[in-house]
Amino acid sequence: MKKRTGFKVMADLIGLVKPLAGYMLLAVFMGLIGHLCAAFITIFGGYAVLNVLNFDVPFSMIFIFIYVCIFALVRGILRYTEQACNHFIAFKLLALIRDKVFKALRRLCHAKLESRDKGDLISVITSDIELLEVFYAHTISPTAIAFLFSIILCVFIGSYHPLLGIIALIAYITVGVIIQLAISKISGNYGMKFRTKSGELSAFVLDSIRGLSETIQFNQGTERLEQINEKNDSLSNDEKHMKKISGRNTAVTNTVILIFDLAMLFSSAMLYYSGKVSFDGILIPTIALMSSFGPVIALANLGSTLQNTIAAGNRALDILEETPITEEITNHPDVKFSGAEVKSVTFSYGNETTLSDVSILIPENKIIGIVGKSGSGKSTLLKLLMRFWKVKNGDVKISNKSIDEINTENLRNMESYVTQETYLFHDSIKNNLLIAKHNATDEEIETACKKPLFTILL
């Protein structure tokens, strides 16, 4: 697994937002205006109190009442549209990412996926990608909103006195950034461990289902169930620990907010007694700070949960950025099958030589049987003919042409390959064949069955 920092993972995931950048900017704008409306409902309430106490304020009670109603209505509308926009972006991007992942898996077949556990791959394609919804819907735009919102509120509070603006700035940075980074550091790599164990559990369950008949036959059901329970309990313990961190995060955040609220009240009161601000310089800045932590609290709460999301994104990026053993070949003229030849081929997996100076001639319209003990290289030979692996020494030709000069699609259309792990659904042969092309006619099925097939006798 490729090591990436959390910021690198987030940067790469944000890069995928480019097709929907307009929607993201719209979500940020609506979220910003919505949060400002929510904050100024409370602030205008402070002005109403000052009005009742006969202090000189720039707004009349009627003006305050009208604008509070407008702010409330606008806040509700913008909150709904912001969330709708964010989730549209999230689920649209999840569809795009899944499409990219499936295309990547096709590129990586067969060599790079041969050693990957199928259950773990399924976990990446399903639960890991699904978890990215948290990042796209609840991280990107909330971060931008919190940044812009904090600047505006700092300027507003600072208009009463620069010291109060500085206190607000320190409060926002502490709650939205410092606490989040601290919690993220405390969380460590628990997120990655959790996603990895989740993938291992999925793989183990899938393997258990596929081998259910053998498990029953050898009376290993109880032992297998105990192993599943052990893995599940271990995963639950990790999740419990992550939730404890999240709860501790919430407690610390609320405590820090209370401290800064008291600091604002104390500082504004001292400024009042020194004659540097009037009474509204105590009430309005304090109320403004108390009512404005919503956006930065959302960031603070991401400290622990984001680790899990980053781990899921890291696993998805591993597939997207993986390079295949053999690149897809295009832009060559198509050829028709007229025989195949393997000439003086030597091939090894790492330091283990599987084929050594192998030559074979495969005529058109003939059935060739290759017999050998397990591990002698029969499957490897077919994988080289399919160009799943690159030939390192020797030549592999189709129709007297090197397979490195034949378009990948053309090559795979000329050959049929049935692996030792092929799964047949409990259905008719026809319906199993229709998986490749669900609307194929009987004539097309018959033609497919008559295509040249390299047969291995195991």
Tab-separated table of C-alpha atoms in Angstrom:
chain	number	residue	atom	x	y	z
A	1	MET	CA	0.000	0.000	0.000
A	2	LYS	CA	1.371	3.405	-0.994
A	3	LYS	CA	2.031	5.761	1.923
A	4	ARG	CA	0.418	9.185	1.595
A	5	THR	CA	-0.041	11.938	4.126
A	6	GLY	CA	-3.592	12.905	5.063
A	7	PHE	CA	-3.169	16.221	3.241
A	8	LYS	CA	-1.939	14.400	0.111
A	9	VAL	CA	-4.972	12.090	0.142
A	10	MET	CA	-7.342	15.040	0.575
A	11	ALA	CA	-5.597	17.001	-2.189
A	12	ASP	CA	-5.913	14.066	-4.601
A	13	LEU	CA	-9.580	13.569	-3.688
A	14	ILE	CA	-10.277	17.287	-4.125
A	15	GLY	CA	-8.698	17.048	-7.582
A	16	LEU	CA	-11.550	14.750	-8.573
A	17	VAL	CA	-14.034	17.591	-7.871
A	18	LYS	CA	-12.968	19.549	-10.987
A	19	PRO	CA	-15.913	18.363	-13.150
A	20	LEU	CA	-18.309	19.699	-10.482
A	21	ALA	CA	-16.382	22.787	-9.351
A	22	GLY	CA	-19.302	25.093	-10.194
A	23	TYR	CA	-21.666	23.177	-7.923
A	24	MET	CA	-19.055	23.204	-5.154
A	25	LEU	CA	-18.656	26.996	-5.341
A	26	LEU	CA	-22.447	27.350	-5.247
A	27	ALA	CA	-22.622	25.139	-2.136
A	28	VAL	CA	-19.908	27.213	-0.428
A	29	PHE	CA	-21.711	30.479	-1.241
A	30	MET	CA	-25.080	29.234	0.013
A	31	GLY	CA	-23.534	27.724	3.137
A	32	LEU	CA	-21.661	30.943	3.942
A	33	ILE	CA	-24.736	33.161	3.569
A	34	GLY	CA	-26.824	30.647	5.525
A	35	HIS	CA	-24.418	30.582	8.481
A	36	LEU	CA	-24.183	34.369	8.475
A	37	CYS	CA	-27.984	34.559	8.621
A	38	ALA	CA	-28.031	32.133	11.566
A	39	ALA	CA	-25.363	34.103	13.456
A	40	PHE	CA	-26.977	37.493	12.836
A	41	ILE	CA	-30.362	36.272	14.078
A	42	THR	CA	-28.738	36.060	17.524
A	43	ILE	CA	-26.740	39.263	17.009
A	44	PHE	CA	-29.875	41.181	16.059
A	45	GLY	CA	-31.466	39.720	19.184
A	46	GLY	CA	-28.674	41.464	21.117
A	47	TYR	CA	-29.505	44.723	19.369
A	48	ALA	CA	-33.155	44.210	20.384
A	49	VAL	CA	-32.096	43.877	24.036
A	50	LEU	CA	-30.102	47.101	23.752
A	51	ASN	CA	-33.131	48.764	22.192
A	52	VAL	CA	-35.360	47.672	25.080
A	53	LEU	CA	-32.777	49.020	27.562
A	54	ASN	CA	-32.918	52.371	25.713
A	55	PHE	CA	-29.346	52.241	24.472
A	56	ASP	CA	-28.568	54.068	21.260
A	57	VAL	CA	-28.590	51.392	18.502
A	58	PRO	CA	-28.677	51.852	14.718
A	59	PHE	CA	-31.795	49.666	14.265
A	60	SER	CA	-35.425	50.081	15.293
A	61	MET	CA	-37.418	47.190	16.794
A	62	ILE	CA	-39.536	46.883	13.648
A	63	PHE	CA	-36.416	46.784	11.486
A	64	ILE	CA	-34.869	44.111	13.752
A	65	PHE	CA	-38.042	41.994	13.740
A	66	ILE	CA	-38.381	42.118	9.933
A	67	TYR	CA	-34.753	41.225	9.321
A	68	VAL	CA	-34.717	38.423	11.881
A	69	CYS	CA	-37.707	36.869	10.077
A	70	ILE	CA	-35.951	37.292	6.722
A	71	PHE	CA	-32.731	35.790	8.088
A	72	ALA	CA	-34.640	32.793	9.499
A	73	LEU	CA	-36.441	32.144	6.214
A	74	VAL	CA	-33.293	32.555	4.117
A	75	ARG	CA	-31.316	30.366	6.518
A	76	GLY	CA	-33.808	27.513	6.147
A	77	ILE	CA	-33.876	27.724	2.356
A	78	LEU	CA	-30.104	28.018	1.982
A	79	ARG	CA	-29.449	25.210	4.471
A	80	TYR	CA	-31.612	22.845	2.441
A	81	THR	CA	-30.162	23.883	-0.927
A	82	GLU	CA	-26.587	23.736	0.406
A	83	GLN	CA	-27.057	20.171	1.678
A	84	ALA	CA	-28.844	19.153	-1.532
A	85	CYS	CA	-25.989	20.589	-3.595
A	86	ASN	CA	-23.306	18.932	-1.432
A	87	HIS	CA	-24.972	15.531	-1.608
A	88	PHE	CA	-25.526	15.877	-5.355
A	89	ILE	CA	-21.788	16.518	-5.693
A	90	ALA	CA	-20.949	13.651	-3.336
A	91	PHE	CA	-23.046	10.963	-4.994
A	92	LYS	CA	-22.192	12.167	-8.499
A	93	LEU	CA	-18.522	11.923	-7.619
A	94	LEU	CA	-18.973	8.512	-6.014
A	95	ALA	CA	-20.406	7.303	-9.325
A	96	LEU	CA	-17.457	8.851	-11.196
A	97	ILE	CA	-14.937	7.325	-8.770
A	98	ARG	CA	-16.524	3.885	-9.048
A	99	ASP	CA	-16.365	4.205	-12.833
A	100	LYS	CA	-12.677	5.166	-12.603
A	101	VAL	CA	-11.988	2.277	-10.201
A	102	PHE	CA	-13.670	-0.282	-12.470
A	103	LYS	CA	-11.684	1.058	-15.448
A	104	ALA	CA	-8.522	0.822	-13.348
A	105	LEU	CA	-9.358	-2.768	-12.393
A	106	ARG	CA	-9.783	-3.628	-16.076
A	107	ARG	CA	-6.351	-2.124	-16.788
A	108	LEU	CA	-4.774	-4.008	-13.904
A	109	CYS	CA	-6.230	-7.363	-14.891
A	110	HIS	CA	-4.943	-10.000	-14.744
A	111	ALA	CA	-1.439	-9.740	-13.385
A	112	LYS	CA	-1.829	-7.030	-10.720
A	113	LEU	CA	-5.095	-8.462	-9.347
A	114	GLU	CA	-4.071	-12.106	-9.294
A	115	SER	CA	-2.629	-11.858	-5.789
A	116	ARG	CA	-5.254	-9.436	-4.427
A	117	ASP	CA	-7.922	-10.890	-2.186
A	118	LYS	CA	-11.305	-10.605	-3.889
A	119	GLY	CA	-13.114	-9.820	-0.647
A	120	ASP	CA	-10.743	-6.929	0.068
A	121	LEU	CA	-11.302	-5.551	-3.446
A	122	ILE	CA	-15.064	-5.756	-2.933
A	123	SER	CA	-14.631	-3.835	0.330
A	124	VAL	CA	-12.780	-1.042	-1.519
A	125	ILE	CA	-15.361	-0.871	-4.313
A	126	THR	CA	-18.323	-0.788	-1.928
A	127	SER	CA	-17.783	0.428	1.646
A	128	ASP	CA	-14.546	2.403	1.147
A	129	ILE	CA	-15.844	4.420	-1.788
A	130	GLU	CA	-19.195	4.877	-0.047
A	131	LEU	CA	-17.364	6.364	2.936
A	132	LEU	CA	-15.932	9.106	0.700
A	133	GLU	CA	-19.419	10.645	0.751
A	134	VAL	CA	-18.464	12.048	4.172
A	135	PHE	CA	-15.494	13.831	2.637
A	136	TYR	CA	-17.275	15.292	-0.369
A	137	ALA	CA	-20.546	16.208	1.357
A	138	HIS	CA	-19.292	17.183	4.824
A	139	THR	CA	-15.655	18.258	4.511
A	140	ILE	CA	-14.735	20.299	1.429
A	141	SER	CA	-17.433	22.989	1.430
A	142	PRO	CA	-17.710	23.135	5.280
A	143	THR	CA	-13.951	23.853	5.434
A	144	ALA	CA	-14.233	26.701	2.915
A	145	ILE	CA	-17.350	28.019	4.659
A	146	ALA	CA	-15.656	27.953	8.089
A	147	PHE	CA	-12.640	29.868	6.731
A	148	LEU	CA	-14.660	32.641	5.058
A	149	PHE	CA	-17.218	32.828	7.879
A	150	SER	CA	-14.487	33.190	10.524
A	151	ILE	CA	-12.846	36.051	8.630
A	152	ILE	CA	-16.142	37.953	8.348
A	153	LEU	CA	-16.991	37.483	12.036
A	154	CYS	CA	-13.482	38.499	13.117
A	155	VAL	CA	-13.829	41.735	11.136
A	156	PHE	CA	-17.305	42.358	12.608
A	157	ILE	CA	-16.246	41.681	16.221
A	158	GLY	CA	-12.993	43.567	15.686
A	159	SER	CA	-14.968	46.623	14.581
A	160	TYR	CA	-15.798	47.156	18.277
A	161	HIS	CA	-12.153	46.793	19.302
A	162	PRO	CA	-9.137	45.103	17.642
A	163	LEU	CA	-8.404	43.044	20.781
A	164	LEU	CA	-11.847	41.430	20.591
A	165	GLY	CA	-11.263	40.557	16.935
A	166	ILE	CA	-7.939	38.934	17.839
A	167	ILE	CA	-9.611	36.873	20.583
A	168	ALA	CA	-12.229	35.692	18.078
A	169	LEU	CA	-9.510	34.776	15.561
A	170	ILE	CA	-7.571	32.757	18.160
A	171	ALA	CA	-10.806	31.027	19.204
A	172	TYR	CA	-11.676	30.001	15.640
A	173	ILE	CA	-8.142	28.763	14.902
A	174	THR	CA	-8.010	26.787	18.146
A	175	VAL	CA	-11.399	25.100	17.696
A	176	GLY	CA	-11.290	24.617	13.923
A	177	VAL	CA	-7.608	23.835	13.323
A	178	ILE	CA	-5.520	23.118	16.425
A	179	ILE	CA	-8.017	20.763	18.076
A	180	GLN	CA	-8.627	18.960	14.787
A	181	LEU	CA	-4.897	18.431	14.168
A	182	ALA	CA	-4.364	17.302	17.761
A	183	ILE	CA	-7.212	14.788	17.633
A	184	SER	CA	-6.011	13.595	14.227
A	185	LYS	CA	-2.544	13.003	15.647
A	186	ILE	CA	-3.953	11.205	18.688
A	187	SER	CA	-6.040	9.015	16.386
A	188	GLY	CA	-2.835	7.949	14.633
A	189	ASN	CA	-3.371	5.270	12.027
A	190	TYR	CA	-6.453	3.762	13.651
A	191	GLY	CA	-8.472	4.765	10.603
A	192	MET	CA	-6.194	2.823	8.258
A	193	LYS	CA	-6.127	-0.163	10.624
A	194	PHE	CA	-9.908	-0.140	10.779
A	195	ARG	CA	-10.343	-0.023	6.975
A	196	THR	CA	-7.700	-2.746	6.519
A	197	LYS	CA	-9.336	-5.024	9.096
A	198	SER	CA	-12.730	-4.319	7.534
A	199	GLY	CA	-11.370	-5.464	4.171
A	200	GLU	CA	-9.842	-8.569	5.759
A	201	LEU	CA	-13.155	-9.429	7.418
A	202	SER	CA	-15.011	-9.027	4.110
A	203	ALA	CA	-12.456	-11.251	2.404
A	204	PHE	CA	-12.710	-13.895	5.127
A	205	VAL	CA	-16.520	-13.931	5.031
A	206	LEU	CA	-16.541	-14.168	1.227
A	207	ASP	CA	-14.004	-16.999	1.354
A	208	SER	CA	-16.121	-18.765	3.977
A	209	ILE	CA	-19.242	-18.512	1.804
A	210	ARG	CA	-17.449	-19.807	-1.281
A	211	GLY	CA	-16.007	-22.717	0.690
A	212	LEU	CA	-19.194	-23.457	2.638
A	213	SER	CA	-19.634	-26.945	1.180
A	214	GLU	CA	-16.091	-27.959	2.146
A	215	THR	CA	-16.503	-26.427	5.609
A	216	ILE	CA	-19.638	-28.510	6.221
A	217	GLN	CA	-18.074	-31.610	4.705
A	218	PHE	CA	-15.098	-31.512	7.099
A	219	ASN	CA	-17.176	-30.376	10.086
A	220	GLN	CA	-15.277	-27.083	10.498
A	221	GLY	CA	-18.333	-24.819	10.790
A	222	THR	CA	-17.889	-24.056	14.511
A	223	GLU	CA	-14.204	-23.242	14.144
A	224	ARG	CA	-14.841	-21.045	11.108
A	225	LEU	CA	-17.591	-19.165	12.939
A	226	GLU	CA	-15.275	-18.567	15.892
A	227	GLN	CA	-12.675	-17.094	13.548
A	228	ILE	CA	-15.272	-14.761	12.036
A	229	ASN	CA	-16.386	-13.694	15.515
A	230	GLU	CA	-12.773	-13.033	16.560
A	231	LYS	CA	-12.178	-10.796	13.554
A	232	ASN	CA	-15.497	-9.034	14.090
A	233	ASP	CA	-14.741	-8.450	17.792
A	234	SER	CA	-11.329	-7.030	16.941
A	235	LEU	CA	-12.935	-4.672	14.430
A	236	SER	CA	-15.571	-3.644	16.989
A	237	ASN	CA	-12.874	-2.864	19.570
A	238	ASP	CA	-11.090	-0.594	17.091
A	239	GLU	CA	-14.368	1.153	16.294
A	240	LYS	CA	-15.082	1.556	20.022
A	241	HIS	CA	-11.687	3.162	20.526
A	242	MET	CA	-12.302	5.564	17.627
A	243	LYS	CA	-15.672	6.548	19.103
A	244	LYS	CA	-14.022	7.240	22.461
A	245	ILE	CA	-11.612	9.577	20.710
A	246	SER	CA	-14.555	11.265	18.983
A	247	GLY	CA	-16.364	11.706	22.331
A	248	ARG	CA	-13.225	13.114	23.943
A	249	ASN	CA	-12.907	15.474	20.987
A	250	THR	CA	-16.433	16.795	21.555
A	251	ALA	CA	-15.814	17.319	25.275
A	252	VAL	CA	-12.537	19.178	24.673
A	253	THR	CA	-14.115	21.310	21.945
A	254	ASN	CA	-17.044	22.372	24.129
A	255	THR	CA	-14.724	23.183	27.033
A	256	VAL	CA	-12.461	25.325	24.845
A	257	ILE	CA	-15.492	27.156	23.427
A	258	LEU	CA	-16.703	27.963	26.949
A	259	ILE	CA	-13.248	29.275	27.894
A	260	PHE	CA	-13.136	31.587	24.865
A	261	ASP	CA	-16.705	32.809	25.498
A	262	LEU	CA	-15.664	33.753	29.050
A	263	ALA	CA	-12.454	35.316	27.722
A	264	MET	CA	-14.477	37.463	25.317
A	265	LEU	CA	-16.874	38.525	28.080
A	266	PHE	CA	-14.037	39.317	30.506
A	267	SER	CA	-11.973	41.226	27.889
A	268	SER	CA	-14.916	43.290	26.629
A	269	ALA	CA	-15.892	44.111	30.236
A	270	MET	CA	-12.346	45.310	30.986
A	271	LEU	CA	-12.431	47.460	27.852
A	272	TYR	CA	-15.771	48.874	28.983
A	273	TYR	CA	-14.455	49.832	32.422
A	274	SER	CA	-11.426	51.457	30.825
A	275	GLY	CA	-13.763	53.507	28.610
A	276	LYS	CA	-12.571	52.013	25.312
A	277	VAL	CA	-15.959	50.493	24.357
A	278	SER	CA	-19.558	51.225	25.309
A	279	PHE	CA	-21.965	48.664	26.777
A	280	ASP	CA	-22.869	47.341	23.309
A	281	GLY	CA	-19.162	46.520	22.947
A	282	ILE	CA	-19.670	43.949	25.706
A	283	LEU	CA	-22.988	42.428	24.639
A	284	ILE	CA	-22.702	42.231	20.841
A	285	PRO	CA	-19.144	40.774	20.531
A	286	THR	CA	-19.883	38.198	23.250
A	287	ILE	CA	-23.172	37.172	21.636
A	288	ALA	CA	-21.532	37.152	18.184
A	289	LEU	CA	-18.757	34.806	19.344
A	290	MET	CA	-21.165	32.507	21.201
A	291	SER	CA	-23.387	32.151	18.130
A	292	SER	CA	-20.625	31.732	15.561
A	293	PHE	CA	-18.827	28.489	16.456
A	294	GLY	CA	-21.072	26.280	14.280
A	295	PRO	CA	-18.839	26.165	11.157
A	296	VAL	CA	-15.574	25.599	13.091
A	297	ILE	CA	-17.191	23.000	15.367
A	298	ALA	CA	-18.024	21.033	12.213
A	299	LEU	CA	-14.299	21.030	11.404
A	300	ALA	CA	-13.320	20.017	14.942
A	301	ASN	CA	-15.716	17.067	14.812
A	302	LEU	CA	-13.968	15.837	11.673
A	303	GLY	CA	-10.720	15.240	13.595
A	304	SER	CA	-11.388	11.576	14.389
A	305	THR	CA	-13.964	10.583	11.750
A	306	LEU	CA	-11.846	12.025	8.951
A	307	GLN	CA	-9.092	9.502	9.704
A	308	ASN	CA	-11.403	6.699	8.654
A	309	THR	CA	-12.385	8.590	5.514
A	310	ILE	CA	-8.769	9.361	4.590
A	311	ALA	CA	-7.897	5.680	5.028
A	312	ALA	CA	-10.747	4.726	2.686
A	313	GLY	CA	-9.607	7.339	0.170
A	314	ASN	CA	-6.048	6.058	0.394
A	315	ARG	CA	-7.185	2.516	-0.458
A	316	ALA	CA	-9.219	3.766	-3.418
A	317	LEU	CA	-6.304	5.903	-4.674
A	318	ASP	CA	-4.037	2.835	-4.480
A	319	ILE	CA	-6.145	1.251	-7.204
A	320	LEU	CA	-6.555	4.427	-9.273
A	321	GLU	CA	-2.815	5.174	-9.271
A	322	GLU	CA	-1.613	1.580	-9.712
A	323	THR	CA	0.188	1.004	-13.006
A	324	PRO	CA	-0.644	-2.177	-14.944
A	325	ILE	CA	1.951	-4.782	-15.849
A	326	THR	CA	0.926	-4.522	-19.500
A	327	GLU	CA	-0.387	-1.311	-21.036
A	328	GLU	CA	-3.333	-1.407	-23.420
A	329	ILE	CA	-2.240	-1.421	-27.072
A	330	THR	CA	-4.207	0.608	-29.649
A	331	ASN	CA	-3.852	2.205	-33.098
A	332	HIS	CA	-2.669	-0.954	-34.867
A	333	PRO	CA	-4.554	-2.572	-37.757
A	334	ASP	CA	-6.727	-5.506	-36.650
A	335	VAL	CA	-5.622	-9.017	-37.524
A	336	LYS	CA	-7.530	-12.286	-37.912
A	337	PHE	CA	-6.561	-15.458	-36.117
A	338	SER	CA	-4.576	-17.878	-38.278
A	339	GLY	CA	-2.589	-19.713	-35.640
A	340	ALA	CA	-0.310	-18.926	-32.723
A	341	GLU	CA	3.302	-19.619	-31.837
A	342	VAL	CA	5.341	-19.572	-28.654
A	343	LYS	CA	9.064	-19.543	-29.403
A	344	SER	CA	11.886	-20.020	-26.887
A	345	VAL	CA	9.939	-18.398	-24.044
A	346	THR	CA	11.469	-18.177	-20.582
A	347	PHE	CA	9.417	-16.587	-17.828
A	348	SER	CA	9.732	-16.221	-14.075
A	349	TYR	CA	7.742	-14.778	-11.188
A	350	GLY	CA	10.433	-12.964	-9.221
A	351	ASN	CA	13.307	-15.381	-8.739
A	352	GLU	CA	11.254	-18.489	-9.502
A	353	THR	CA	11.479	-19.638	-13.133
A	354	THR	CA	8.148	-21.057	-14.306
A	355	LEU	CA	8.823	-21.549	-18.032
A	356	SER	CA	12.242	-22.300	-19.450
A	357	ASP	CA	12.870	-22.159	-23.212
A	358	VAL	CA	9.341	-23.305	-24.101
A	359	SER	CA	8.231	-23.477	-27.749
A	360	ILE	CA	4.849	-24.561	-29.101
A	361	LEU	CA	2.979	-24.200	-32.375
A	362	ILE	CA	-0.814	-23.789	-32.232
A	363	PRO	CA	-2.442	-24.308	-35.672
A	364	GLU	CA	-5.809	-22.802	-36.578
A	365	ASN	CA	-8.930	-24.951	-35.941
A	366	LYS	CA	-7.041	-27.465	-33.794
A	367	ILE	CA	-7.369	-28.455	-30.153
A	368	ILE	CA	-4.057	-28.551	-28.348
A	369	GLY	CA	-3.745	-30.301	-24.987
A	370	ILE	CA	-0.960	-29.300	-22.623
A	371	VAL	CA	-0.382	-31.796	-19.837
A	372	GLY	CA	1.770	-31.187	-16.807
A	373	LYS	CA	1.901	-31.363	-13.057
A	374	SER	CA	0.586	-28.561	-10.895
A	375	GLY	CA	2.861	-25.525	-11.010
A	376	SER	CA	4.598	-26.537	-14.225
A	377	GLY	CA	3.499	-23.323	-16.014
A	378	LYS	CA	0.382	-24.336	-17.976
A	379	SER	CA	-1.668	-21.370	-16.775
A	380	THR	CA	1.312	-19.033	-17.121
A	381	LEU	CA	1.653	-20.013	-20.779
A	382	LEU	CA	-1.960	-19.033	-21.460
A	383	LYS	CA	-1.558	-15.764	-19.568
A	384	LEU	CA	1.375	-14.890	-21.807
A	385	LEU	CA	-0.746	-15.671	-24.877
A	386	MET	CA	-3.447	-13.367	-23.486
A	387	ARG	CA	-0.748	-10.746	-22.735
A	388	PHE	CA	-1.671	-10.620	-19.059
A	389	TRP	CA	2.074	-10.720	-18.417
A	390	LYS	CA	4.932	-9.429	-20.559
A	391	VAL	CA	7.238	-11.945	-22.182
A	392	LYS	CA	10.777	-11.273	-20.925
A	393	ASN	CA	12.686	-13.749	-23.075
A	394	GLY	CA	11.421	-15.273	-26.324
A	395	ASP	CA	8.522	-14.451	-28.657
A	396	VAL	CA	4.751	-14.951	-28.566
A	397	LYS	CA	2.979	-14.474	-31.873
A	398	ILE	CA	-0.610	-14.546	-33.110
A	399	SER	CA	-1.154	-14.800	-36.864
A	400	ASN	CA	2.626	-14.503	-37.287
A	401	LYS	CA	2.606	-11.131	-35.524
A	402	SER	CA	4.038	-10.281	-32.114
A	403	ILE	CA	1.257	-9.843	-29.556
A	404	ASP	CA	2.975	-6.584	-28.512
A	405	GLU	CA	1.922	-5.197	-31.914
A	406	ILE	CA	-1.715	-6.339	-31.738
A	407	ASN	CA	-4.428	-4.104	-30.294
A	408	THR	CA	-5.435	-5.394	-26.863
A	409	GLU	CA	-9.124	-5.509	-27.763
A	410	ASN	CA	-8.357	-7.310	-31.011
A	411	LEU	CA	-6.141	-9.835	-29.187
A	412	ARG	CA	-8.737	-10.612	-26.508
A	413	ASN	CA	-11.477	-10.968	-29.133
A	414	MET	CA	-9.424	-13.634	-30.931
A	415	GLU	CA	-8.802	-15.639	-27.772
A	416	SER	CA	-10.986	-17.200	-25.080
A	417	TYR	CA	-9.601	-17.832	-21.628
A	418	VAL	CA	-11.270	-19.823	-18.858
A	419	THR	CA	-9.474	-19.571	-15.534
A	420	GLN	CA	-9.282	-22.285	-12.896
A	421	GLU	CA	-11.316	-20.006	-10.597
A	422	THR	CA	-14.189	-19.341	-13.003
A	423	TYR	CA	-17.536	-19.336	-11.226
A	424	LEU	CA	-20.606	-20.780	-12.934
A	425	PHE	CA	-23.949	-19.493	-11.705
A	426	HIS	CA	-26.624	-22.031	-10.823
A	427	ASP	CA	-28.431	-21.484	-14.122
A	428	SER	CA	-28.455	-22.669	-17.725
A	429	ILE	CA	-25.298	-22.598	-19.861
A	430	LYS	CA	-26.979	-20.026	-22.092
A	431	ASN	CA	-27.669	-17.643	-19.211
A	432	ASN	CA	-24.097	-18.023	-17.978
A	433	LEU	CA	-22.884	-17.046	-21.452
A	434	LEU	CA	-25.289	-14.097	-21.592
A	435	ILE	CA	-23.424	-12.474	-18.685
A	436	ALA	CA	-20.903	-11.205	-21.231
A	437	LYS	CA	-23.628	-9.724	-23.468
A	438	HIS	CA	-27.141	-9.905	-22.055
A	439	ASN	CA	-28.855	-9.143	-25.385
A	440	ALA	CA	-26.860	-11.589	-27.531
A	441	THR	CA	-28.806	-13.602	-30.092
A	442	ASP	CA	-28.679	-17.407	-30.336
A	443	GLU	CA	-26.513	-17.043	-33.450
A	444	GLU	CA	-24.007	-14.877	-31.552
A	445	ILE	CA	-23.886	-17.403	-28.704
A	446	GLU	CA	-23.256	-20.234	-31.160
A	447	THR	CA	-20.498	-18.226	-32.869
A	448	ALA	CA	-18.857	-17.470	-29.505
A	449	CYS	CA	-18.873	-21.155	-28.588
A	450	LYS	CA	-17.116	-22.026	-31.864
A	451	LYS	CA	-14.291	-19.525	-31.355
A	452	PRO	CA	-10.749	-21.012	-31.151
A	453	LEU	CA	-10.064	-22.121	-27.586
A	454	PHE	CA	-6.705	-23.033	-26.117
A	455	THR	CA	-7.474	-26.065	-23.923
A	456	ILE	CA	-5.402	-27.134	-20.949
A	457	LEU	CA	-5.834	-30.651	-19.661
A	458	LEU	CA	-5.230	-30.495	-15.916
